[in-house]
Amino acid sequence: EVQLLQSGGGLVKPGGSLTISCAASGFTFSSYAMTWVRQAPGKGLEWVSGMSRSGGSTYYADSVKGRFTISRDNSKNTLFLQMNSLRAEDTAIYYCAKDQLWAEAGTGVLEYWGQGTLVTVSS
Amino acid sequence: DIQMTQSPSTLSVSVGDRVTITCRASQNIGTWLAWYQQKPGKAPKLLIYKASSLESGVPSSFSGSGSGTEFTLTISSLQPDDVATYYCQQYNSYSRLTFGGGTKVEMK
């Protein structure tokens, strides 16, 4: 059974940093691209970042480029999102998601999602 | 970036109704379109990909159609368990995924 178990959310002050994690099991983690998607309270879904299965290619939404860093440890089956210079508008539930296809580059079809982790940026 | 526009934003329906949700892309995306269902407090769930391919385990009451810039998600006969918010998402480019604003389906 595919499982994506997220951790690391919490309350952080504006300008602060936080790293959230997504521990994968039930599939060959190193064979799939992974994605982060967020959802502000009461709002819709927003793509944040994606990474190829090897980690060689990374992609970011303009809203987070230069502040967030996606990474993965294929030996530990874990995906990370390091968030720096956090702003109030970064407050959201962050989801990690597994790509549908076994391929180096992602397709963007998000087949399985983590349970989400809440990041609140407030003073 | 490719903009995705869904309509309507809210739909009030009865059990057994046929439900149609529309999604428009700001440019041609072929059939690189997925639909997700999200229930309150839960993560989204993939329903349909490549505009009309049903994800494994999804009831056949769900169907998708369209290509280019106009797409539809249809629920042939709404059941209480289908009450949720539905999102379309284009994946024409993995480096720039975008979602529609969502359609909330609620019971009358």
Coordinates of C-alpha atoms in Angstrom, one line a residue:
Chain A
E1 CA 0.0 0.0 0.0
V2 CA 1.4 3.4 -1.0
Q3 CA 1.8 5.7 2.0
L4 CA 3.1 9.3 2.2
L5 CA 3.5 10.3 5.8
Q6 CA 4.1 14.0 6.3
S7 CA 5.7 15.8 9.3
G8 CA 7.3 19.0 10.3
G9 CA 4.6 21.6 10.1
G10 CA 4.0 24.2 12.7
L11 CA 3.9 27.9 13.7
V12 CA 6.7 30.1 12.5
K13 CA 7.3 33.8 12.6
P14 CA 7.4 35.9 9.4
G15 CA 10.9 35.8 8.0
G16 CA 11.6 32.4 9.7
S17 CA 12.4 29.0 8.3
L18 CA 10.9 25.6 8.4
T19 CA 11.5 22.2 6.8
I20 CA 8.7 19.7 6.2
S21 CA 9.1 16.1 5.3
C22 CA 7.3 13.4 3.4
A23 CA 8.3 9.7 4.2
A24 CA 7.2 7.3 1.5
S25 CA 6.5 3.6 1.7
G26 CA 4.8 0.9 -0.4
F27 CA 6.5 1.8 -3.7
T28 CA 10.0 2.3 -5.1
F29 CA 10.5 5.9 -4.1
S30 CA 13.5 6.5 -6.3
S31 CA 11.5 5.6 -9.4
Y32 CA 9.0 8.5 -9.2
A33 CA 9.0 12.2 -9.5
M34 CA 7.5 14.0 -6.5
T35 CA 5.6 17.2 -6.1
W36 CA 4.5 19.7 -3.4
V37 CA 1.1 21.3 -3.5
R38 CA -0.3 23.7 -1.0
Q39 CA -3.8 25.0 0.0
A40 CA -4.3 28.2 1.9
P41 CA -7.2 28.1 4.5
G42 CA -10.5 28.0 2.6
K43 CA -8.8 28.3 -0.8
G44 CA -7.9 26.1 -3.8
L45 CA -4.9 24.1 -4.7
E46 CA -1.6 25.7 -5.7
W47 CA 1.3 23.9 -7.2
V48 CA 4.5 24.7 -5.2
S49 CA 7.4 22.6 -6.5
G50 CA 8.4 19.4 -8.2
M51 CA 11.5 17.2 -8.5
S52 CA 12.5 14.4 -10.9
R53 CA 13.1 11.0 -9.5
S54 CA 16.9 11.3 -9.4
G55 CA 16.7 14.8 -8.0
G56 CA 18.5 16.2 -10.9
S57 CA 15.7 18.5 -12.0
T58 CA 13.7 20.8 -9.8
Y59 CA 10.9 23.2 -10.5
Y60 CA 9.3 26.0 -8.5
A61 CA 6.3 28.3 -8.6
D62 CA 7.2 31.9 -9.0
S63 CA 5.6 32.6 -5.6
V64 CA 8.3 30.5 -3.8
K65 CA 11.3 30.6 -6.2
G66 CA 14.4 31.7 -4.3
R67 CA 12.9 31.0 -0.9
F68 CA 11.9 27.3 -1.0
T69 CA 14.1 24.3 -1.8
I70 CA 12.8 20.9 -2.7
S71 CA 15.1 17.9 -2.1
R72 CA 14.9 14.2 -1.7
D73 CA 16.9 11.4 0.0
N74 CA 16.3 8.3 -2.1
S75 CA 18.2 6.2 0.4
K76 CA 15.7 7.2 3.1
N77 CA 12.6 7.4 0.9
T78 CA 12.0 10.9 2.0
L79 CA 11.0 14.1 0.3
F80 CA 11.7 17.5 1.8
L81 CA 10.7 21.1 1.4
Q82 CA 12.9 23.7 3.0
M83 CA 11.1 27.0 3.4
N84 CA 13.0 30.2 4.1
S85 CA 11.9 33.8 4.4
L86 CA 8.4 32.7 5.2
R87 CA 5.5 35.2 4.7
A88 CA 2.0 35.3 6.0
E89 CA 0.8 34.3 2.5
D90 CA 2.7 31.0 2.8
T91 CA 0.3 29.9 5.5
A92 CA -1.3 26.7 4.1
I93 CA -1.7 23.0 4.3
Y94 CA 1.2 21.5 2.3
Y95 CA 0.7 18.2 0.5
C96 CA 3.4 16.0 -1.0
A97 CA 2.3 13.9 -3.9
K98 CA 3.6 10.9 -5.9
D99 CA 3.7 11.1 -9.7
Q100 CA 1.7 8.5 -11.6
L101 CA 4.3 7.3 -14.0
W102 CA 7.6 5.4 -13.4
A103 CA 9.8 7.9 -15.2
E104 CA 12.7 10.3 -14.6
A105 CA 10.7 13.3 -15.3
G106 CA 7.3 13.8 -13.8
T107 CA 4.1 13.8 -15.8
G108 CA 2.2 16.0 -13.3
V109 CA -0.5 13.5 -12.7
L110 CA -0.6 13.2 -8.9
E111 CA -1.6 9.7 -8.1
Y112 CA -1.2 9.6 -4.3
W113 CA -1.1 12.4 -1.8
G114 CA 0.1 12.7 1.7
Q115 CA -2.2 13.6 4.6
G116 CA -1.0 17.2 4.5
T117 CA 0.8 19.3 7.1
L118 CA -0.2 22.8 8.3
V119 CA 2.3 25.6 8.1
T120 CA 1.2 28.8 9.9
V121 CA 3.3 31.9 9.4
S122 CA 2.3 34.5 12.1
S123 CA 3.9 36.7 14.6
Chain B
D1 CA 1.5 30.3 -17.1
I2 CA -1.6 28.4 -18.3
Q3 CA -4.7 29.6 -16.5
M4 CA -7.5 27.1 -15.7
T5 CA -11.0 28.4 -15.2
Q6 CA -13.7 26.2 -13.7
S7 CA -17.5 26.7 -13.7
P8 CA -19.6 26.9 -11.8
S9 CA -17.9 27.6 -8.5
T10 CA -20.7 26.0 -6.5
L11 CA -23.4 23.5 -7.5
S12 CA -26.4 22.5 -5.4
V13 CA -27.8 19.2 -6.5
S14 CA -30.0 16.3 -5.4
V15 CA -29.2 12.6 -5.2
G16 CA -29.5 11.0 -8.6
D17 CA -28.9 14.3 -10.5
R18 CA -26.5 14.4 -13.4
V19 CA -23.7 16.8 -12.6
T20 CA -21.5 18.5 -15.2
I21 CA -18.5 20.7 -14.3
T22 CA -16.6 22.7 -16.9
C23 CA -12.9 23.5 -17.0
R24 CA -11.3 25.9 -19.6
A25 CA -7.6 26.3 -20.3
S26 CA -6.1 29.6 -21.4
Q27 CA -4.3 27.8 -24.2
N28 CA -4.3 24.4 -25.9
I29 CA -3.3 21.6 -23.6
G30 CA -4.3 18.7 -25.7
T31 CA -5.6 16.1 -23.3
W32 CA -3.1 16.8 -20.5
L33 CA -5.8 17.3 -18.0
A34 CA -6.6 15.6 -14.7
W35 CA -9.6 15.9 -12.3
Y36 CA -9.4 15.5 -8.5
Q37 CA -11.9 15.1 -5.8
Q38 CA -11.4 16.7 -2.3
K39 CA -13.6 16.1 0.7
P40 CA -13.4 18.4 3.7
G41 CA -10.3 17.8 5.8
K42 CA -8.9 15.3 3.4
A43 CA -6.2 15.2 0.7
P44 CA -7.3 15.4 -3.0
K45 CA -7.9 12.1 -4.8
L46 CA -7.1 11.5 -8.4
L47 CA -10.3 10.7 -10.4
I48 CA -9.4 11.1 -14.1
Y49 CA -6.2 11.7 -16.1
K50 CA -5.5 12.4 -19.8
A51 CA -8.9 14.1 -19.9
S52 CA -11.0 10.9 -20.0
S53 CA -9.0 8.0 -18.5
L54 CA -10.6 6.8 -15.2
E55 CA -8.2 6.1 -12.4
S56 CA -8.3 2.6 -11.0
G57 CA -10.9 2.2 -8.3
V58 CA -12.9 5.2 -9.3
P59 CA -16.7 4.5 -9.9
S60 CA -17.8 4.5 -13.5
S61 CA -20.3 7.1 -12.6
F62 CA -17.5 9.6 -13.1
S63 CA -16.4 10.5 -16.7
G64 CA -14.3 13.1 -18.3
S65 CA -14.2 14.5 -21.8
G66 CA -12.7 17.3 -23.9
S67 CA -9.5 18.4 -25.5
G68 CA -7.7 21.5 -26.4
T69 CA -9.1 24.2 -24.1
E70 CA -12.5 22.9 -23.0
F71 CA -13.1 20.0 -20.7
T72 CA -15.9 18.5 -18.6
L73 CA -16.3 16.2 -15.6
T74 CA -19.6 14.4 -15.4
I75 CA -21.1 12.5 -12.6
S76 CA -23.9 10.5 -14.1
S77 CA -26.0 10.0 -11.0
L78 CA -24.9 11.9 -7.9
Q79 CA -24.6 9.9 -4.7
P80 CA -24.2 11.4 -1.1
D81 CA -20.6 10.3 -1.1
D82 CA -19.9 12.5 -4.1
V83 CA -20.4 15.7 -2.1
A84 CA -16.9 17.3 -2.4
T85 CA -14.9 20.0 -4.2
Y86 CA -13.6 19.1 -7.6
Y87 CA -10.5 20.5 -9.2
C88 CA -9.2 20.3 -12.7
Q89 CA -5.4 20.5 -13.3
Q90 CA -3.4 20.9 -16.4
Y91 CA -0.1 19.1 -16.8
N92 CA 1.0 20.2 -20.2
S93 CA 4.3 21.1 -18.6
Y94 CA 5.5 19.4 -15.4
S95 CA 7.5 22.5 -14.6
R96 CA 4.3 24.6 -14.4
L97 CA 1.3 22.7 -13.1
T98 CA -1.9 24.7 -12.5
F99 CA -5.2 24.0 -11.0
G100 CA -8.6 25.4 -11.5
G101 CA -10.3 27.3 -8.8
G102 CA -12.5 24.4 -7.7
T103 CA -16.2 23.5 -7.9
K104 CA -18.0 22.7 -4.7
V105 CA -20.8 20.2 -5.1
E106 CA -23.3 20.3 -2.3
M107 CA -26.7 18.8 -1.6
K108 CA -29.8 20.8 -2.0

